[in-house]
Short mmCIF file of C-alpha atoms in Angstrom, two decimals:
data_model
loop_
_atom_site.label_atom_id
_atom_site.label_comp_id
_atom_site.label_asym_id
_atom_site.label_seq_id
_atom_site.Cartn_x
_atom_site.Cartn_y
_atom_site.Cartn_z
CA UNK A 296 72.08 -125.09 46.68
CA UNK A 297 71.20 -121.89 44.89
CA UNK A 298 73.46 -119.18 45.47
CA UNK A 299 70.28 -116.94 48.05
CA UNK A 300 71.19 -118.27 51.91
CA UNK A 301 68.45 -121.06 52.02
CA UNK A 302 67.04 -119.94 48.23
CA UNK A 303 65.42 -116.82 50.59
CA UNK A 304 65.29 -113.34 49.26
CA UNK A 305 64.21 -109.81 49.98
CA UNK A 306 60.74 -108.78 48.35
CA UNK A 307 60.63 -106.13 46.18
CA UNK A 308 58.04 -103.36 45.87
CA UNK A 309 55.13 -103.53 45.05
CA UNK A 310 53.34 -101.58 42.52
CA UNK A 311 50.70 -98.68 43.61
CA UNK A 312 47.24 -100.74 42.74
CA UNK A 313 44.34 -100.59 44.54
CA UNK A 314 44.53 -101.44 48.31
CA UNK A 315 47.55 -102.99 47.79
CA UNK A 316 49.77 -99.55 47.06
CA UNK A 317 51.15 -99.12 50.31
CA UNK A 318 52.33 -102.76 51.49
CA UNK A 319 55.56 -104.16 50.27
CA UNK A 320 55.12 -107.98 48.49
CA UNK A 321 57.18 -110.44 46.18
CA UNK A 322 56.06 -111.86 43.18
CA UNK A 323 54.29 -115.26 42.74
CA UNK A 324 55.29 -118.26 41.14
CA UNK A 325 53.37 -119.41 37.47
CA UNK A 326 51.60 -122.31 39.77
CA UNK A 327 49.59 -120.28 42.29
CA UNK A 328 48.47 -123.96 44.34
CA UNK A 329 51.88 -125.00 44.51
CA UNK A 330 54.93 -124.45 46.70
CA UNK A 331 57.24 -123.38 43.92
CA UNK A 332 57.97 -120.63 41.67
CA UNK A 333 59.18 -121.34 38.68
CA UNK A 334 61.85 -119.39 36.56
CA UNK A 335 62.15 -117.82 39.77
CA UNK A 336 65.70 -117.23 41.88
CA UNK A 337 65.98 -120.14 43.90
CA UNK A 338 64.52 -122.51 41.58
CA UNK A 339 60.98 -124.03 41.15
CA UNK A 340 61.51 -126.75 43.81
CA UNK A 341 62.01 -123.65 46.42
CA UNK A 342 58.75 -123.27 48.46
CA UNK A 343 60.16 -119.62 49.69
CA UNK A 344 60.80 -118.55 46.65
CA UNK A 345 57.61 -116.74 45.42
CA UNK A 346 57.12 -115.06 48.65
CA UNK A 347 60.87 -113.67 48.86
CA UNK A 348 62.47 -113.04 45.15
CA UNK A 349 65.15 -112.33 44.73
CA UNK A 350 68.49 -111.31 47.02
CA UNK A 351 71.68 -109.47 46.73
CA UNK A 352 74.53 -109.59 49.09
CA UNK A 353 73.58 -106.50 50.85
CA UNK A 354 70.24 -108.48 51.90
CA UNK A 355 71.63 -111.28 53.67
CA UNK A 356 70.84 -110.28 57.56
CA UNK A 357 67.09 -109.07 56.31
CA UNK A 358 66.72 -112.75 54.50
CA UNK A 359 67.89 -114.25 58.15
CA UNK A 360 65.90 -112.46 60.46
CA UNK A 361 63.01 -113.71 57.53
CA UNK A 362 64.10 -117.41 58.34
CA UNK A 363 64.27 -116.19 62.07
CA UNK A 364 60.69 -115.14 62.24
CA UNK A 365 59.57 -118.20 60.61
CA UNK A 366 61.14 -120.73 63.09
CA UNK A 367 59.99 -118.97 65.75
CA UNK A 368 56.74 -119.05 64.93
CA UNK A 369 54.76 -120.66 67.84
CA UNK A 370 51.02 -120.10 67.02
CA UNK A 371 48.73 -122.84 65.61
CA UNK A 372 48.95 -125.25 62.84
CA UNK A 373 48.80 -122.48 60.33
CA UNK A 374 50.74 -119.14 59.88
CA UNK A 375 47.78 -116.80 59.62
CA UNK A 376 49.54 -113.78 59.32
CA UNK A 377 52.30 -115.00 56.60
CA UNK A 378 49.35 -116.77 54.73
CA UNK A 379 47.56 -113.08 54.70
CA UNK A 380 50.53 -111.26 53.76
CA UNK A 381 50.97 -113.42 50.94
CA UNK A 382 47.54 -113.61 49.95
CA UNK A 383 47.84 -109.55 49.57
CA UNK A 384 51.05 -109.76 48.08
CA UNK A 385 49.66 -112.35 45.05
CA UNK A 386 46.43 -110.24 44.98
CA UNK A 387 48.74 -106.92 44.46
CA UNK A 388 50.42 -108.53 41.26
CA UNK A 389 47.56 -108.87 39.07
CA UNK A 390 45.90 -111.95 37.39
CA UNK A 391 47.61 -113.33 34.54
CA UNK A 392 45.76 -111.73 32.02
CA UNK A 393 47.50 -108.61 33.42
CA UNK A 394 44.47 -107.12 35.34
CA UNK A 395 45.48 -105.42 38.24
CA UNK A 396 43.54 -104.75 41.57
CA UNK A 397 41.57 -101.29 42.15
CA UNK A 398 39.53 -99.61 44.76
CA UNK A 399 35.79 -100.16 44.15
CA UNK A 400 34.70 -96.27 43.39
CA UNK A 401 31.16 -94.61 44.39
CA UNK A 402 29.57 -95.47 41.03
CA UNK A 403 30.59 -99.45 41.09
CA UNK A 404 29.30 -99.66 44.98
CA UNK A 405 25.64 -98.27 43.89
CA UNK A 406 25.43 -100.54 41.15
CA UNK A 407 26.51 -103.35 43.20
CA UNK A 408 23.68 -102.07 46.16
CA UNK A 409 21.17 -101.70 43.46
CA UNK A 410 21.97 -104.98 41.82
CA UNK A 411 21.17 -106.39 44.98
CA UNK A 412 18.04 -104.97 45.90
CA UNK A 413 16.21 -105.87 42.86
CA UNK A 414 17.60 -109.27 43.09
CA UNK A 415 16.22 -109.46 46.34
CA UNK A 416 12.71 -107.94 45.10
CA UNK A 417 13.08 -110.44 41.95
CA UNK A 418 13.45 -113.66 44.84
CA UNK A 419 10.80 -112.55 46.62
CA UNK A 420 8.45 -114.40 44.06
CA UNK A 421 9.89 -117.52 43.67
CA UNK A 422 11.11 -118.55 47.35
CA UNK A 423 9.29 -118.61 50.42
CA UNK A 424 12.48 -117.66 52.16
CA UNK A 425 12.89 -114.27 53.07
CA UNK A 426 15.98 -111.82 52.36
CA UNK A 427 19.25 -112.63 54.00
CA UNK A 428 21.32 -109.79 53.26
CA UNK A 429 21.03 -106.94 55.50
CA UNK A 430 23.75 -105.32 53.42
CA UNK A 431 24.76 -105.41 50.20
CA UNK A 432 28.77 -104.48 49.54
CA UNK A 433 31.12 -103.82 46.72
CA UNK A 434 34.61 -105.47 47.53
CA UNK A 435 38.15 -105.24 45.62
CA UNK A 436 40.18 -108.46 45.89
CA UNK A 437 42.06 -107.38 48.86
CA UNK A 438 39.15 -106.85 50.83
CA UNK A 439 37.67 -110.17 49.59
CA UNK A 440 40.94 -111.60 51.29
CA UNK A 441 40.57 -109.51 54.20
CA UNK A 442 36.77 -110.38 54.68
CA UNK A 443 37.35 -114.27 54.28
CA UNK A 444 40.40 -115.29 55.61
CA UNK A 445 38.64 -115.78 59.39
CA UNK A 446 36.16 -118.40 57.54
CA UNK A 447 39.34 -120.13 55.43
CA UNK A 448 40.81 -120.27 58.94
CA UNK A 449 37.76 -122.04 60.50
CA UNK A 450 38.25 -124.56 56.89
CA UNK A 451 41.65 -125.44 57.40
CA UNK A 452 42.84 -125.29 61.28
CA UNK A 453 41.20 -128.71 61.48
CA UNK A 454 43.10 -130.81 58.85
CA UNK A 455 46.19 -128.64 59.22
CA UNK A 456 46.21 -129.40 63.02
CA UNK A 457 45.41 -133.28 62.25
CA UNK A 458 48.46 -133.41 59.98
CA UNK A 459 50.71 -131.18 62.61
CA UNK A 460 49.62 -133.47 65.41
CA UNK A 461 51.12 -136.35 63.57
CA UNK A 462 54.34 -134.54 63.56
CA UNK A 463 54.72 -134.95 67.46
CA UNK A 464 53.85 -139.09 67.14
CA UNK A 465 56.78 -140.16 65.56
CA UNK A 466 59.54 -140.55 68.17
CA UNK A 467 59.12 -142.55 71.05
CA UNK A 468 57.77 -140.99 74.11
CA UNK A 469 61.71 -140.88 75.92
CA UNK A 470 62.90 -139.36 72.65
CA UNK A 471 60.51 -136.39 72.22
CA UNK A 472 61.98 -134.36 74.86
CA UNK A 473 65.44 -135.21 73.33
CA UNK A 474 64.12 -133.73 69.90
CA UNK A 475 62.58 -131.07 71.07
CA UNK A 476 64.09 -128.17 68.78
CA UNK A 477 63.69 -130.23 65.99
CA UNK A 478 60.41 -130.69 66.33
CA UNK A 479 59.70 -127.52 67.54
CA UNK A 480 62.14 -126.17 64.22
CA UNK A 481 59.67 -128.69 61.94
CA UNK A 482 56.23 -127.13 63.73
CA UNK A 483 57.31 -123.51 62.89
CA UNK A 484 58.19 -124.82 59.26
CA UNK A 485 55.32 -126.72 59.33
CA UNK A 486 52.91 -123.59 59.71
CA UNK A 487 55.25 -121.59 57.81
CA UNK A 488 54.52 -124.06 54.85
CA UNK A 489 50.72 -123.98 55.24
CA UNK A 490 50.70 -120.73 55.55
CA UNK A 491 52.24 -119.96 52.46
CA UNK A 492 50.42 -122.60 50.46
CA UNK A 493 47.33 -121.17 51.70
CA UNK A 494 48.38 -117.34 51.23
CA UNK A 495 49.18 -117.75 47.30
CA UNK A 496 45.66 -120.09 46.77
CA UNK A 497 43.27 -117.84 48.50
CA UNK A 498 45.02 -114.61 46.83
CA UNK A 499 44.76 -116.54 43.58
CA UNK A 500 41.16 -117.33 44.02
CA UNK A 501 40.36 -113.49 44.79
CA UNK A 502 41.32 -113.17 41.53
CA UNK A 503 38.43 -115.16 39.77
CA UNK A 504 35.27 -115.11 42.54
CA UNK A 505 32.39 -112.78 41.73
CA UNK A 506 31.03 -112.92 45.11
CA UNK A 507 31.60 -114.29 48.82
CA UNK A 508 29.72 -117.33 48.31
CA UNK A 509 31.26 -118.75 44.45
CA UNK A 510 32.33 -122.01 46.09
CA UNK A 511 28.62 -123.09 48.30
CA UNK A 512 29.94 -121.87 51.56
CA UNK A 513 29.40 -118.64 53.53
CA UNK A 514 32.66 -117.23 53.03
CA UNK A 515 32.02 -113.58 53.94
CA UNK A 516 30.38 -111.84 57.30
CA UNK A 517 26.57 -112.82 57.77
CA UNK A 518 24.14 -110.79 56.09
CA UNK A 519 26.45 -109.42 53.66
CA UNK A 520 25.64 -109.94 50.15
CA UNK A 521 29.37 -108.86 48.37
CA UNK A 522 30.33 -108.69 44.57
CA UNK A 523 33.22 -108.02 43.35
CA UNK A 524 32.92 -105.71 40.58
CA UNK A 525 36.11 -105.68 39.02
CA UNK A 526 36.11 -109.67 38.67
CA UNK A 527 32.44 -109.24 37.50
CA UNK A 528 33.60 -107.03 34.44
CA UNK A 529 36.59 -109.86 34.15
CA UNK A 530 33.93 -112.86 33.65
CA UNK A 531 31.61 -110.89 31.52
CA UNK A 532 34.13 -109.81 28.93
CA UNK A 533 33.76 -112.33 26.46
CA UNK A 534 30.42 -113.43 27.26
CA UNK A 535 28.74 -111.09 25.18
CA UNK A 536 26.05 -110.06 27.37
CA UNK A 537 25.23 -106.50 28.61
CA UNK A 538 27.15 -105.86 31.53
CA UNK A 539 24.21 -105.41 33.69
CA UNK A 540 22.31 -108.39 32.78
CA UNK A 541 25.71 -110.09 34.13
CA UNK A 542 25.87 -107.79 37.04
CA UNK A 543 22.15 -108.65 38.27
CA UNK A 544 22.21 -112.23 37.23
CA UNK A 545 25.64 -112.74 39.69
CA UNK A 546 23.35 -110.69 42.18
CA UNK A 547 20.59 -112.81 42.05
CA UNK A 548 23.09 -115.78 43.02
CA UNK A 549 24.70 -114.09 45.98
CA UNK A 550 21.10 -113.05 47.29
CA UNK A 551 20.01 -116.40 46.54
CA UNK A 552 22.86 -117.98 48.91
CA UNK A 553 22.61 -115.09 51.75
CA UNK A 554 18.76 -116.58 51.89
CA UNK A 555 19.26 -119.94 52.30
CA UNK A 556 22.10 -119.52 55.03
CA UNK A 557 20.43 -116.96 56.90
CA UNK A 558 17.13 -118.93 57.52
CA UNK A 559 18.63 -122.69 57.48
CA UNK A 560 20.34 -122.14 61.17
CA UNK A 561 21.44 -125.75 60.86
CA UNK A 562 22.84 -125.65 57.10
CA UNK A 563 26.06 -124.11 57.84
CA UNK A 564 27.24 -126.06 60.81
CA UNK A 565 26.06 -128.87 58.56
CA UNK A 566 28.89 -128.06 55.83
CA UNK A 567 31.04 -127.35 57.78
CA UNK A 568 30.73 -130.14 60.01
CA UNK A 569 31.56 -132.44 57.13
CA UNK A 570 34.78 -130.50 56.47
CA UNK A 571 36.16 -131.35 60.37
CA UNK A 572 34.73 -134.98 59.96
CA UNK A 573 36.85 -135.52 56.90
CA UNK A 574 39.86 -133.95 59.04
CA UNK A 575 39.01 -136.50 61.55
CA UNK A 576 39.18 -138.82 59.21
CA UNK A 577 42.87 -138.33 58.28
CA UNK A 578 46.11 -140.59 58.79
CA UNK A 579 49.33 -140.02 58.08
CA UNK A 580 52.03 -142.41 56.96
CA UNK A 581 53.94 -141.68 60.26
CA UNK A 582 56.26 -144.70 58.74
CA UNK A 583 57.23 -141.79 56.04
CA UNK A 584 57.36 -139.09 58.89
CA UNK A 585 60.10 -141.62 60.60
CA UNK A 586 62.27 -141.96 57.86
CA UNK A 587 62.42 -138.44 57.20
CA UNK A 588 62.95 -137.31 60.82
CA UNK A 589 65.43 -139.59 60.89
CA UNK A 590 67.75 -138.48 58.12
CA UNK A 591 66.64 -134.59 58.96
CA UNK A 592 70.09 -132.18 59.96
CA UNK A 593 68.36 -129.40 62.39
CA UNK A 594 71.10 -127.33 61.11
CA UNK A 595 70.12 -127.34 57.28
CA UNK A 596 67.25 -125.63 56.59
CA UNK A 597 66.76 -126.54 53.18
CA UNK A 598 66.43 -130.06 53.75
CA UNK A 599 63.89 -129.52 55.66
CA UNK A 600 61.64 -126.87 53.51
CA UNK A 601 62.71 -130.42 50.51
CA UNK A 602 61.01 -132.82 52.81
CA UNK A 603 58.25 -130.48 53.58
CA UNK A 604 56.99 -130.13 49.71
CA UNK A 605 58.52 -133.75 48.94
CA UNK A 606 54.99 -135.23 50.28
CA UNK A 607 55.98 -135.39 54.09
CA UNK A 608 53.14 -134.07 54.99
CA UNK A 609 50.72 -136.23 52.30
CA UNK A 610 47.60 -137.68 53.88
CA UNK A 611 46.37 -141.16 53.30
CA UNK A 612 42.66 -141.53 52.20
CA UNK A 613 40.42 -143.83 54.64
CA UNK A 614 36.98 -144.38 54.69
CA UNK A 615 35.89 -141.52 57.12
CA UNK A 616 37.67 -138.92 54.68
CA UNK A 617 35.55 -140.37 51.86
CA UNK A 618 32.63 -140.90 53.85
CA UNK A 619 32.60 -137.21 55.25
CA UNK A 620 33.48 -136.04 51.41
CA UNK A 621 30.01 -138.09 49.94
CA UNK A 622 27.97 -136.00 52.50
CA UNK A 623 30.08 -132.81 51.98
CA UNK A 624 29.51 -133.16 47.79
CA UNK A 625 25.75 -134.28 48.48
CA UNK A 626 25.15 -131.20 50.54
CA UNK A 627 26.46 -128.21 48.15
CA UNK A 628 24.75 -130.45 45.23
CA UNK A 629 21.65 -129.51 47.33
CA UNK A 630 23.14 -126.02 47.72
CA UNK A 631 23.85 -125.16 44.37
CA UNK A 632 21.19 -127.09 42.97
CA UNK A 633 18.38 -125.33 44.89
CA UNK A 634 20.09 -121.80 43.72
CA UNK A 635 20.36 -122.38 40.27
CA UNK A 636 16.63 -123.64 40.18
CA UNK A 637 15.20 -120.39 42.01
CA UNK A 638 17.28 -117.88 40.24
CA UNK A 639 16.56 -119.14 36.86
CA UNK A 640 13.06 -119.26 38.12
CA UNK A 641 13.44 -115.50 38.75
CA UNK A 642 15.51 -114.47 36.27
CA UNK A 643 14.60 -116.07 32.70
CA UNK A 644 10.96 -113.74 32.41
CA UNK A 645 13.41 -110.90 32.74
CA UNK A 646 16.52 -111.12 31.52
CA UNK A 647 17.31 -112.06 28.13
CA UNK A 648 20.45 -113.84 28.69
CA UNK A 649 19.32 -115.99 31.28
CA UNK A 650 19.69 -119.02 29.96
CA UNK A 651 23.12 -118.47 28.56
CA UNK A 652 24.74 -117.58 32.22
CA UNK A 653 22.80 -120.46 33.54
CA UNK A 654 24.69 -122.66 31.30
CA UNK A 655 28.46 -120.86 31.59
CA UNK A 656 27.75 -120.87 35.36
CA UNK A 657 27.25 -124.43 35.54
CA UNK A 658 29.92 -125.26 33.66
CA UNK A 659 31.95 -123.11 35.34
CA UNK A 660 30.99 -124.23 39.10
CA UNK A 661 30.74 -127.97 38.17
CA UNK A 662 33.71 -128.71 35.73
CA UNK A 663 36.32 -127.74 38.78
CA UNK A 664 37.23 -124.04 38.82
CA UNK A 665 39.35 -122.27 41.15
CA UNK A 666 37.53 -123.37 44.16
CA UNK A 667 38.01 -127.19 43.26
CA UNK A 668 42.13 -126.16 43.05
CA UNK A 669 42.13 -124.46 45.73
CA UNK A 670 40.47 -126.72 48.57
CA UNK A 671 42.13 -129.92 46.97
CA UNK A 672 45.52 -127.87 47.15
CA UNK A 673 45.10 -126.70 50.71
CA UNK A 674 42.62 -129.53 52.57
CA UNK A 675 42.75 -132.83 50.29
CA UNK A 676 39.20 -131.83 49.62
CA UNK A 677 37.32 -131.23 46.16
CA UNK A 678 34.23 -128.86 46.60
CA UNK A 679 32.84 -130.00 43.78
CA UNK A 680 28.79 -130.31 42.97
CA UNK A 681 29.30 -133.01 40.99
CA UNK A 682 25.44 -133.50 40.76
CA UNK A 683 24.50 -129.73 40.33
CA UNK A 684 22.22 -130.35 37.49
CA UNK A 685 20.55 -133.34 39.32
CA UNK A 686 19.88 -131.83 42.01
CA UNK A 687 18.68 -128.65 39.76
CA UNK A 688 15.93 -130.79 38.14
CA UNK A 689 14.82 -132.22 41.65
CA UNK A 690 14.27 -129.35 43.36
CA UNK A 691 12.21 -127.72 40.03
CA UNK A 692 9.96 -131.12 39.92
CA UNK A 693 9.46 -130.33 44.22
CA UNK A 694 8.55 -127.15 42.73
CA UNK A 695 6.03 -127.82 40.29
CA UNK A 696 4.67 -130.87 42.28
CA UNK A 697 4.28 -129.15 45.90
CA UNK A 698 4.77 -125.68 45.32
CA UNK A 699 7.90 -123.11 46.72
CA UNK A 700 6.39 -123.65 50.24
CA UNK A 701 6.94 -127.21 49.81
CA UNK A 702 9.97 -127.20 48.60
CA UNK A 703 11.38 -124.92 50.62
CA UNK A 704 9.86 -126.46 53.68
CA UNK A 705 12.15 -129.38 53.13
CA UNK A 706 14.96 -127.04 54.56
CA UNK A 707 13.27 -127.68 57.89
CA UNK A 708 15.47 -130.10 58.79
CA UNK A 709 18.48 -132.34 57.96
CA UNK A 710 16.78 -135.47 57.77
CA UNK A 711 14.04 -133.75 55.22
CA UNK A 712 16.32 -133.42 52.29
CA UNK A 713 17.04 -135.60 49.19
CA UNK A 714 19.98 -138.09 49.58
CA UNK A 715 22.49 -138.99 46.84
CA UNK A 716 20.25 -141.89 45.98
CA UNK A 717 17.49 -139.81 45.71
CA UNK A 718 19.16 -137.51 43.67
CA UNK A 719 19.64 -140.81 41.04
CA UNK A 720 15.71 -141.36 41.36
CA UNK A 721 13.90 -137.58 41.59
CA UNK A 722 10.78 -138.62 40.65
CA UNK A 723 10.73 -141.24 43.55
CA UNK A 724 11.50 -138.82 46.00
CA UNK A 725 9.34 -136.29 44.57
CA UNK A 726 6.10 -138.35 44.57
CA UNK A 727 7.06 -139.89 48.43
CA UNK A 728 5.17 -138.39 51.31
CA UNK A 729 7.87 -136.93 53.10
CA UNK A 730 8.04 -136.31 57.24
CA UNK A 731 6.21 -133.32 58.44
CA UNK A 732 8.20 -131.93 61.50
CA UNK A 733 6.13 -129.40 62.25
CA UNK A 734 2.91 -131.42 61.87
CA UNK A 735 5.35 -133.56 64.45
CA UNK A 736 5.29 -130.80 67.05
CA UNK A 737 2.41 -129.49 66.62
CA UNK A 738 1.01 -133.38 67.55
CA UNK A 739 3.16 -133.74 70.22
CA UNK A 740 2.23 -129.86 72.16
CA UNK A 741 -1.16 -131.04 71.57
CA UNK A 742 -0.83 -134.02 73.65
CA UNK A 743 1.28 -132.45 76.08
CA UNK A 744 -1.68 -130.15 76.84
CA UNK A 745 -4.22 -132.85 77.23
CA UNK A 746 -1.50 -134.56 80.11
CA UNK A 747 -1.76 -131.26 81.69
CA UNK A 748 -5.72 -131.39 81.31
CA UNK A 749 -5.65 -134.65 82.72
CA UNK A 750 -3.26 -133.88 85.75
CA UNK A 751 -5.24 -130.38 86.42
CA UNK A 752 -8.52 -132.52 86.45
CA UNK A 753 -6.77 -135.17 88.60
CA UNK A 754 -5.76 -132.84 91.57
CA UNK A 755 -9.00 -131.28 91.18
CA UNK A 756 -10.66 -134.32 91.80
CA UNK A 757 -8.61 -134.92 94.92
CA UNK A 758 -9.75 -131.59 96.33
CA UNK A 759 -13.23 -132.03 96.10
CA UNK A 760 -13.10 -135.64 97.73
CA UNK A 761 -11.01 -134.03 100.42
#
């Protein structure tokens, strides 16, 4: 036991930085993905203890009425609003190299708006798809929180609520009602848990994105093209590159991304899709669950929040999960692949550097960033493009061999795009007369309109005879 009620303290301020001045917040642990906080009061093995600090004895009925309002949490499988709060709070402490959050000023936003606009004038040449952002915005990390948490909501509700619902299946059906506070108790923690496992990752990761599409999904509002221009100064540092060569090149991505989502209706549900199959797709060891409920005391807290991060909770891989992750990794290959080809089409005639953020990108997106921690940490899943430059090369052979109307037309449709085996022979797929859905349609309206030639002939036959 440490010597906090529970290991729960009292957050301290925070300091006055960007949008983050005015809101109070604790202080993280060294392993943002994890529940603990090491060197910490209350120990690293105390999932509370980043959010909450430290405590003196004056604090003990604040620290309750914090346990209070997380066991009577009733909403869904995740605490949204603790996972925002501590998503701000982690985003108002600074990165680790000591870089603290600011306000995006006038100058940064029309930088970031002209960025944008020549990106999208720059794109125009080398895809047949046309602009996707109606807007073009300059977030700080807080708003980059604030912006995305209602898409990390739509990410995780569905595995969290797979692994909750397991929760409810391990008594009998006579016993439930019997255990009803302590299952209720373990829901509340339950959310409680998620919700601060999800608060310090996605504050983490607003730390080290560049833009509301870094990890191959639409993470911000449609039609918004966003930077983030204090990360973009961050990642350019060391690079050695003019800062608005880095700028534009990061623009050209973003633009690149808005395109494709805006004008793909199906690609999105697509992704996404994959991400509630492989939720489907999960079983718990409800054998484990038993044990634990078994030996829990609803009046000890603590034992609880220790069987919580002890791997209660742990899925079991099956072959849905890793049938649903093949077509989830094979789509943002395709993704990522397709927007690295065009914007290095568009950008190596004009920008010096173009081949060296090409390279640090790639690296950076495929060797398992912050995206890759954050999804495995939260959802089980790796959002990894493990075939990025695979699926780069394919879609610049489609390019040279049929043109940026034919390789863009493959967007068309699902069934139109490379597979993973395709992606292992590119020159097979590339040389294979692929299925024309609109030549499809256009075939069958035609022959529709010769049936209603046919019928209109027909019935005037009959009227003549008549």
């Amino acid at each position: 036991m440490s010597d906090t009620p529970f290991g729960f303290g009292l957050p301290p301020e925070e300091p006055e930085n960007g949008d983050e001045g005015k809101k109070k917040g604790g202080q993280g642990g060294q392993n943002p993905f994890g529940f603990g906080g090491a060197g910490l009061p209350g120990g690293a093995d105390n999932p509370f203890a980043a959010m909450f600090g430290s405590v003196n004895p004056a604090d003990l009925g604040a620290a309750f009425q914090q346990l209070g309002q997380m066991l009577s949490y009733e909403g869904g499988p995740v605490n949204w609003d603790m996972a925002k709060d501590i998503a701000r709070q982690t985003v108002a402490q600074g990165t680790s190299d000591g870089v603290k959050d600011a306000s995006v000023g006038p100058a940064e936003r029309a930088a970031v708006e002209e960025a944008v606009r020549l990106a999208d004038l720059w794109l125009d040449g080398v895809t047949s798809l046309p602009s996707g952002a109606g807007t073009a915005v300059a977030w700080s990390r807080a708003e980059w929180v604030e912006a995305t948490l209602p898409v990390w909501k739509e990410l995780v509700d569905p595995v969290a609520e797979r692994v909750g619902a397991a929760m409810g299946s391990v008594l009998p059906e006579e016993m439930q009602a019997m255990a009803g506070p302590l299952l209720g108790m373990m829901r509340s923690m339950g959310g409680a848990m998620f919700g601060q496992q999800i608060g310090q990752a996605v504050g983490t990761l607003a730390g080290e994105v560049v833009g509301s599409t870094d990890i191959g999904l639409p993470l911000g509002p449609a039609g918004r093209a966003a930077l983030l221009p204090l990360n973009i100064e961050t990642f350019g540092k060391d690079l050695g590159v003019p800062s608005d060569e880095v700028r534009l090149y990061l623009a050209l991505r973003e633009a690149a991304h808005q395109r494709l989502f805006a004008h793909v209706p199906w690609l999105r549900s697509h992704l996404f899709g994959a991400v509630e199959g492989y939720a489907r797709g999960i079983k718990v060891d409800t054998s484990k669950l038993e044990d634990v409920v078994g030996q829990l005391d609803p009046g000890n807290p603590e034992q609880l929040q220790e069987a919580l991060q002890g791997g209660m909770f742990q899925p079991q891989d099956t072959p849905e999960q890793k049938a649903a992750l093949a077509r989830l990794e094979t789509a943002l290959a395709l993704v990522e692949g397709w927007v690295d080809a065009v914007v290095h089409e568009a950008a190596k005639p004009r920008l010096t550097s173009a081949d060296a953020l090409r390279e640090t990108l790639r690296r950076r997106r495929a060797s398992g960033g912050p995206a890759e921690q954050t999804f495995a940490t939260l959802i089980g899943l790796e959002l990894r493009p493990r075939r990025l430059r695979d699926a780069s090369r394919l879609w610049a052979s489609l390019t040279d061999a049929r043109g940026v109307d034919g390789r863009d037309g493959l967007w068309e449709h699902p069934d139109m795009l490379p597979t993973a085996t395709d992606l292992d022979d590119p020159d097979g797929f590339v040389h294979r007369e692929q299925l024309d859905f609109s030549e499809i349609d256009k075939m069958l309206g035609e022959a529709a309109e010769r049936r209603g030639e046919q019928d209109g002939k027909g019935e005037g036959k009959g009227d003549d005879e008549k």
